[in-house]
Amino acid sequence: MTNRRQLLTGAAGIAAAALVGTPAARAQTKLPDAGPLGDVWLGPADAKVTIIEYASMTCSHCAHFHETTWPELKKKYVDTGKVRFTLREFPLDPLATAGFMLARCNGNDKYYPMTDLLFSQQKNWAFVDKPVDALSALVKQAGFSQESFEACLKRQDIYDAITQVKDAGAKAGIDSTPTFFVNGQRVSGAVSIAEFDKVLEPLLAK
């Protein structure tokens, strides 16, 4: 039987030290295009404002953002059609890569339910003694079997696509997570909804 710990060894090339997100900082950046798997968008294509988030599944600041700010941001701006949002993969370690692979394996309609689950339960799988076992147990709640879990983590095409997104982001100057680009304007750190209001309202008023 395949050793599940070995399933992640192929991701070792993208391992990096987890970097703490800084307070909101703004700069103009030319962003790379979507990777081979495409972006999974929420909100209308004709929204006045576009937000692109680069995050890592094992980043505690990212989990904090998705637990605290994201629900209000989505309700206030995305669900009302004012903002279009996508989450791009920037895994800081092999375990984060595995999480994103699992989010991608079952199609775009399962992407956000899976990333939401992994962020909300991050402390129960990312920071435990046997994280791969914990991750396997967790995603079974989302319909994975042990066989489909192992098969997903062997998908070289998905691994390569996620790595390409991360590498392109790094070349664009991204060095911490979460990092957001709001109509190309860089905003770094686990930004509060009040801080997002200050960025978004002037853009929406134009």
PDB file of N, CA and C in Angstrom, residues 44-108:
ATOM      1  N   PRO A  44     -19.990  38.953 -10.571  1.00  0.00           N
ATOM      2  CA  PRO A  44     -20.202  39.156 -12.011  1.00  0.00           C
ATOM      3  C   PRO A  44     -18.953  39.617 -12.746  1.00  0.00           C
ATOM      4  N   ALA A  45     -18.852  39.229 -14.002  1.00  0.00           N
ATOM      5  CA  ALA A  45     -17.701  39.593 -14.821  1.00  0.00           C
ATOM      6  C   ALA A  45     -17.607  41.092 -15.050  1.00  0.00           C
ATOM      7  N   ASP A  46     -18.745  41.799 -14.969  1.00  0.00           N
ATOM      8  CA  ASP A  46     -18.738  43.244 -15.230  1.00  0.00           C
ATOM      9  C   ASP A  46     -18.671  44.075 -13.946  1.00  0.00           C
ATOM     10  N   ALA A  47     -18.296  43.460 -12.835  1.00  0.00           N
ATOM     11  CA  ALA A  47     -18.179  44.213 -11.582  1.00  0.00           C
ATOM     12  C   ALA A  47     -17.134  45.311 -11.729  1.00  0.00           C
ATOM     13  N   LYS A  48     -17.328  46.415 -11.033  1.00  0.00           N
ATOM     14  CA  LYS A  48     -16.408  47.547 -11.123  1.00  0.00           C
ATOM     15  C   LYS A  48     -15.047  47.245 -10.515  1.00  0.00           C
ATOM     16  N   VAL A  49     -15.035  46.337  -9.539  1.00  0.00           N
ATOM     17  CA  VAL A  49     -13.801  46.044  -8.815  1.00  0.00           C
ATOM     18  C   VAL A  49     -13.512  44.539  -8.864  1.00  0.00           C
ATOM     19  N   THR A  50     -12.258  44.212  -9.096  1.00  0.00           N
ATOM     20  CA  THR A  50     -11.804  42.825  -9.087  1.00  0.00           C
ATOM     21  C   THR A  50     -10.792  42.638  -7.958  1.00  0.00           C
ATOM     22  N   ILE A  51     -10.987  41.598  -7.157  1.00  0.00           N
ATOM     23  CA  ILE A  51     -10.049  41.248  -6.094  1.00  0.00           C
ATOM     24  C   ILE A  51      -9.455  39.879  -6.402  1.00  0.00           C
ATOM     25  N   ILE A  52      -8.128  39.819  -6.437  1.00  0.00           N
ATOM     26  CA  ILE A  52      -7.414  38.559  -6.573  1.00  0.00           C
ATOM     27  C   ILE A  52      -6.635  38.334  -5.280  1.00  0.00           C
ATOM     28  N   GLU A  53      -6.903  37.217  -4.636  1.00  0.00           N
ATOM     29  CA  GLU A  53      -6.185  36.871  -3.407  1.00  0.00           C
ATOM     30  C   GLU A  53      -5.198  35.755  -3.684  1.00  0.00           C
ATOM     31  N   TYR A  54      -3.968  35.927  -3.219  1.00  0.00           N
ATOM     32  CA  TYR A  54      -2.984  34.851  -3.201  1.00  0.00           C
ATOM     33  C   TYR A  54      -2.875  34.373  -1.756  1.00  0.00           C
ATOM     34  N   ALA A  55      -3.097  33.071  -1.546  1.00  0.00           N
ATOM     35  CA  ALA A  55      -3.131  32.536  -0.189  1.00  0.00           C
ATOM     36  C   ALA A  55      -2.484  31.166  -0.143  1.00  0.00           C
ATOM     37  N   SER A  56      -2.152  30.740   1.066  1.00  0.00           N
ATOM     38  CA  SER A  56      -1.645  29.400   1.322  1.00  0.00           C
ATOM     39  C   SER A  56      -2.588  28.695   2.290  1.00  0.00           C
ATOM     40  N   MET A  57      -2.883  27.428   2.025  1.00  0.00           N
ATOM     41  CA  MET A  57      -3.839  26.710   2.864  1.00  0.00           C
ATOM     42  C   MET A  57      -3.342  26.510   4.288  1.00  0.00           C
ATOM     43  N   THR A  58      -2.012  26.585   4.515  1.00  0.00           N
ATOM     44  CA  THR A  58      -1.472  26.394   5.855  1.00  0.00           C
ATOM     45  C   THR A  58      -1.089  27.709   6.520  1.00  0.00           C
ATOM     46  N   CYS A  59      -1.460  28.822   5.928  1.00  0.00           N
ATOM     47  CA  CYS A  59      -1.156  30.147   6.470  1.00  0.00           C
ATOM     48  C   CYS A  59      -2.224  30.528   7.496  1.00  0.00           C
ATOM     49  N   SER A  60      -1.817  30.721   8.744  1.00  0.00           N
ATOM     50  CA  SER A  60      -2.787  31.042   9.792  1.00  0.00           C
ATOM     51  C   SER A  60      -3.439  32.406   9.570  1.00  0.00           C
ATOM     52  N   HIS A  61      -2.705  33.341   8.980  1.00  0.00           N
ATOM     53  CA  HIS A  61      -3.283  34.653   8.688  1.00  0.00           C
ATOM     54  C   HIS A  61      -4.355  34.547   7.599  1.00  0.00           C
ATOM     55  N   CYS A  62      -4.124  33.649   6.644  1.00  0.00           N
ATOM     56  CA  CYS A  62      -5.123  33.420   5.606  1.00  0.00           C
ATOM     57  C   CYS A  62      -6.394  32.815   6.207  1.00  0.00           C
ATOM     58  N   ALA A  63      -6.211  31.840   7.087  1.00  0.00           N
ATOM     59  CA  ALA A  63      -7.365  31.225   7.745  1.00  0.00           C
ATOM     60  C   ALA A  63      -8.129  32.255   8.560  1.00  0.00           C
ATOM     61  N   HIS A  64      -7.402  33.132   9.241  1.00  0.00           N
ATOM     62  CA  HIS A  64      -8.057  34.183  10.031  1.00  0.00           C
ATOM     63  C   HIS A  64      -8.879  35.096   9.128  1.00  0.00           C
ATOM     64  N   PHE A  65      -8.323  35.482   7.991  1.00  0.00           N
ATOM     65  CA  PHE A  65      -9.065  36.320   7.043  1.00  0.00           C
ATOM     66  C   PHE A  65     -10.330  35.617   6.577  1.00  0.00           C
ATOM     67  N   HIS A  66     -10.218  34.348   6.204  1.00  0.00           N
ATOM     68  CA  HIS A  66     -11.372  33.633   5.661  1.00  0.00           C
ATOM     69  C   HIS A  66     -12.422  33.331   6.721  1.00  0.00           C
ATOM     70  N   GLU A  67     -12.028  33.334   7.968  1.00  0.00           N
ATOM     71  CA  GLU A  67     -12.988  33.110   9.042  1.00  0.00           C
ATOM     72  C   GLU A  67     -13.649  34.405   9.513  1.00  0.00           C
ATOM     73  N   THR A  68     -12.950  35.513   9.409  1.00  0.00           N
ATOM     74  CA  THR A  68     -13.452  36.764   9.983  1.00  0.00           C
ATOM     75  C   THR A  68     -13.887  37.783   8.928  1.00  0.00           C
ATOM     76  N   THR A  69     -13.014  38.104   7.989  1.00  0.00           N
ATOM     77  CA  THR A  69     -13.303  39.162   7.018  1.00  0.00           C
ATOM     78  C   THR A  69     -14.078  38.652   5.809  1.00  0.00           C
ATOM     79  N   TRP A  70     -13.695  37.507   5.289  1.00  0.00           N
ATOM     80  CA  TRP A  70     -14.270  37.028   4.036  1.00  0.00           C
ATOM     81  C   TRP A  70     -15.792  36.912   4.049  1.00  0.00           C
ATOM     82  N   PRO A  71     -16.450  36.352   5.076  1.00  0.00           N
ATOM     83  CA  PRO A  71     -17.913  36.262   5.026  1.00  0.00           C
ATOM     84  C   PRO A  71     -18.584  37.628   4.858  1.00  0.00           C
ATOM     85  N   GLU A  72     -18.073  38.646   5.541  1.00  0.00           N
ATOM     86  CA  GLU A  72     -18.657  39.981   5.429  1.00  0.00           C
ATOM     87  C   GLU A  72     -18.314  40.621   4.079  1.00  0.00           C
ATOM     88  N   LEU A  73     -17.098  40.416   3.618  1.00  0.00           N
ATOM     89  CA  LEU A  73     -16.696  40.940   2.310  1.00  0.00           C
ATOM     90  C   LEU A  73     -17.561  40.342   1.207  1.00  0.00           C
ATOM     91  N   LYS A  74     -17.771  39.047   1.272  1.00  0.00           N
ATOM     92  CA  LYS A  74     -18.607  38.374   0.274  1.00  0.00           C
ATOM     93  C   LYS A  74     -20.034  38.879   0.317  1.00  0.00           C
ATOM     94  N   LYS A  75     -20.591  38.985   1.522  1.00  0.00           N
ATOM     95  CA  LYS A  75     -21.976  39.431   1.668  1.00  0.00           C
ATOM     96  C   LYS A  75     -22.165  40.870   1.192  1.00  0.00           C
ATOM     97  N   LYS A  76     -21.221  41.727   1.553  1.00  0.00           N
ATOM     98  CA  LYS A  76     -21.362  43.160   1.310  1.00  0.00           C
ATOM     99  C   LYS A  76     -21.027  43.564  -0.121  1.00  0.00           C
ATOM    100  N   TYR A  77     -20.056  42.874  -0.715  1.00  0.00           N
ATOM    101  CA  TYR A  77     -19.559  43.326  -2.016  1.00  0.00           C
ATOM    102  C   TYR A  77     -19.709  42.305  -3.143  1.00  0.00           C
ATOM    103  N   VAL A  78     -19.411  41.041  -2.879  1.00  0.00           N
ATOM    104  CA  VAL A  78     -19.462  40.043  -3.951  1.00  0.00           C
ATOM    105  C   VAL A  78     -20.895  39.650  -4.275  1.00  0.00           C
ATOM    106  N   ASP A  79     -21.665  39.315  -3.243  1.00  0.00           N
ATOM    107  CA  ASP A  79     -23.043  38.878  -3.459  1.00  0.00           C
ATOM    108  C   ASP A  79     -23.933  39.985  -4.004  1.00  0.00           C
ATOM    109  N   THR A  80     -23.532  41.234  -3.818  1.00  0.00           N
ATOM    110  CA  THR A  80     -24.309  42.363  -4.332  1.00  0.00           C
ATOM    111  C   THR A  80     -23.872  42.780  -5.732  1.00  0.00           C
ATOM    112  N   GLY A  81     -22.881  42.073  -6.288  1.00  0.00           N
ATOM    113  CA  GLY A  81     -22.463  42.348  -7.650  1.00  0.00           C
ATOM    114  C   GLY A  81     -21.473  43.483  -7.810  1.00  0.00           C
ATOM    115  N   LYS A  82     -20.968  44.016  -6.698  1.00  0.00           N
ATOM    116  CA  LYS A  82     -20.040  45.146  -6.783  1.00  0.00           C
ATOM    117  C   LYS A  82     -18.599  44.705  -7.038  1.00  0.00           C
ATOM    118  N   VAL A  83     -18.282  43.486  -6.603  1.00  0.00           N
ATOM    119  CA  VAL A  83     -16.908  43.002  -6.653  1.00  0.00           C
ATOM    120  C   VAL A  83     -16.876  41.598  -7.243  1.00  0.00           C
ATOM    121  N   ARG A  84     -15.838  41.340  -8.039  1.00  0.00           N
ATOM    122  CA  ARG A  84     -15.550  40.011  -8.541  1.00  0.00           C
ATOM    123  C   ARG A  84     -14.291  39.519  -7.832  1.00  0.00           C
ATOM    124  N   PHE A  85     -14.340  38.295  -7.328  1.00  0.00           N
ATOM    125  CA  PHE A  85     -13.267  37.769  -6.457  1.00  0.00           C
ATOM    126  C   PHE A  85     -12.776  36.422  -6.946  1.00  0.00           C
ATOM    127  N   THR A  86     -11.459  36.209  -6.815  1.00  0.00           N
ATOM    128  CA  THR A  86     -10.912  34.870  -7.016  1.00  0.00           C
ATOM    129  C   THR A  86      -9.766  34.626  -6.048  1.00  0.00           C
ATOM    130  N   LEU A  87      -9.600  33.366  -5.694  1.00  0.00           N
ATOM    131  CA  LEU A  87      -8.518  32.915  -4.822  1.00  0.00           C
ATOM    132  C   LEU A  87      -7.507  32.157  -5.671  1.00  0.00           C
ATOM    133  N   ARG A  88      -6.252  32.607  -5.659  1.00  0.00           N
ATOM    134  CA  ARG A  88      -5.182  31.929  -6.388  1.00  0.00           C
ATOM    135  C   ARG A  88      -4.249  31.220  -5.413  1.00  0.00           C
ATOM    136  N   GLU A  89      -3.692  30.123  -5.887  1.00  0.00           N
ATOM    137  CA  GLU A  89      -2.854  29.266  -5.050  1.00  0.00           C
ATOM    138  C   GLU A  89      -1.439  29.831  -4.898  1.00  0.00           C
ATOM    139  N   PHE A  90      -1.012  29.980  -3.649  1.00  0.00           N
ATOM    140  CA  PHE A  90       0.365  30.362  -3.343  1.00  0.00           C
ATOM    141  C   PHE A  90       0.832  29.530  -2.157  1.00  0.00           C
ATOM    142  N   PRO A  91       0.950  28.217  -2.352  1.00  0.00           N
ATOM    143  CA  PRO A  91       1.285  27.331  -1.217  1.00  0.00           C
ATOM    144  C   PRO A  91       2.690  27.587  -0.702  1.00  0.00           C
ATOM    145  N   LEU A  92       2.813  27.698   0.609  1.00  0.00           N
ATOM    146  CA  LEU A  92       4.105  27.960   1.237  1.00  0.00           C
ATOM    147  C   LEU A  92       4.814  26.693   1.694  1.00  0.00           C
ATOM    148  N   ASP A  93       4.179  25.538   1.526  1.00  0.00           N
ATOM    149  CA  ASP A  93       4.799  24.274   1.921  1.00  0.00           C
ATOM    150  C   ASP A  93       4.057  23.139   1.212  1.00  0.00           C
ATOM    151  N   PRO A  94       4.627  21.932   1.226  1.00  0.00           N
ATOM    152  CA  PRO A  94       3.989  20.812   0.523  1.00  0.00           C
ATOM    153  C   PRO A  94       2.586  20.484   1.017  1.00  0.00           C
ATOM    154  N   LEU A  95       2.330  20.646   2.297  1.00  0.00           N
ATOM    155  CA  LEU A  95       1.004  20.350   2.829  1.00  0.00           C
ATOM    156  C   LEU A  95      -0.040  21.306   2.254  1.00  0.00           C
ATOM    157  N   ALA A  96       0.337  22.576   2.112  1.00  0.00           N
ATOM    158  CA  ALA A  96      -0.572  23.547   1.494  1.00  0.00           C
ATOM    159  C   ALA A  96      -0.843  23.193   0.039  1.00  0.00           C
ATOM    160  N   THR A  97       0.178  22.707  -0.652  1.00  0.00           N
ATOM    161  CA  THR A  97      -0.014  22.251  -2.028  1.00  0.00           C
ATOM    162  C   THR A  97      -1.033  21.120  -2.074  1.00  0.00           C
ATOM    163  N   ALA A  98      -0.908  20.179  -1.154  1.00  0.00           N
ATOM    164  CA  ALA A  98      -1.854  19.060  -1.096  1.00  0.00           C
ATOM    165  C   ALA A  98      -3.280  19.565  -0.893  1.00  0.00           C
ATOM    166  N   GLY A  99      -3.448  20.549  -0.002  1.00  0.00           N
ATOM    167  CA  GLY A  99      -4.776  21.102   0.228  1.00  0.00           C
ATOM    168  C   GLY A  99      -5.367  21.704  -1.029  1.00  0.00           C
ATOM    169  N   PHE A 100      -4.569  22.467  -1.760  1.00  0.00           N
ATOM    170  CA  PHE A 100      -5.062  23.057  -3.002  1.00  0.00           C
ATOM    171  C   PHE A 100      -5.348  21.995  -4.060  1.00  0.00           C
ATOM    172  N   MET A 101      -4.536  20.969  -4.121  1.00  0.00           N
ATOM    173  CA  MET A 101      -4.796  19.888  -5.070  1.00  0.00           C
ATOM    174  C   MET A 101      -6.146  19.237  -4.793  1.00  0.00           C
ATOM    175  N   LEU A 102      -6.430  19.011  -3.525  1.00  0.00           N
ATOM    176  CA  LEU A 102      -7.718  18.421  -3.165  1.00  0.00           C
ATOM    177  C   LEU A 102      -8.873  19.344  -3.519  1.00  0.00           C
ATOM    178  N   ALA A 103      -8.647  20.658  -3.410  1.00  0.00           N
ATOM    179  CA  ALA A 103      -9.689  21.617  -3.776  1.00  0.00           C
ATOM    180  C   ALA A 103      -9.936  21.635  -5.283  1.00  0.00           C
ATOM    181  N   ARG A 104      -8.921  21.289  -6.061  1.00  0.00           N
ATOM    182  CA  ARG A 104      -9.026  21.331  -7.520  1.00  0.00           C
ATOM    183  C   ARG A 104      -9.482  20.020  -8.147  1.00  0.00           C
ATOM    184  N   CYS A 105      -9.334  18.917  -7.447  1.00  0.00           N
ATOM    185  CA  CYS A 105      -9.538  17.610  -8.074  1.00  0.00           C
ATOM    186  C   CYS A 105     -10.973  17.339  -8.526  1.00  0.00           C
ATOM    187  N   ASN A 106     -11.936  17.899  -7.868  1.00  0.00           N
ATOM    188  CA  ASN A 106     -13.330  17.556  -8.156  1.00  0.00           C
ATOM    189  C   ASN A 106     -14.103  18.650  -8.882  1.00  0.00           C
ATOM    190  N   GLY A 107     -13.382  19.554  -9.558  1.00  0.00           N
ATOM    191  CA  GLY A 107     -14.061  20.553 -10.374  1.00  0.00           C
ATOM    192  C   GLY A 107     -14.226  21.886  -9.668  1.00  0.00           C
ATOM    193  N   ASN A 108     -14.463  22.923 -10.478  1.00  0.00           N
ATOM    194  CA  ASN A 108     -14.521  24.283  -9.955  1.00  0.00           C
ATOM    195  C   ASN A 108     -15.669  24.513  -8.973  1.00  0.00           C
TER     196      ASN A 108
END
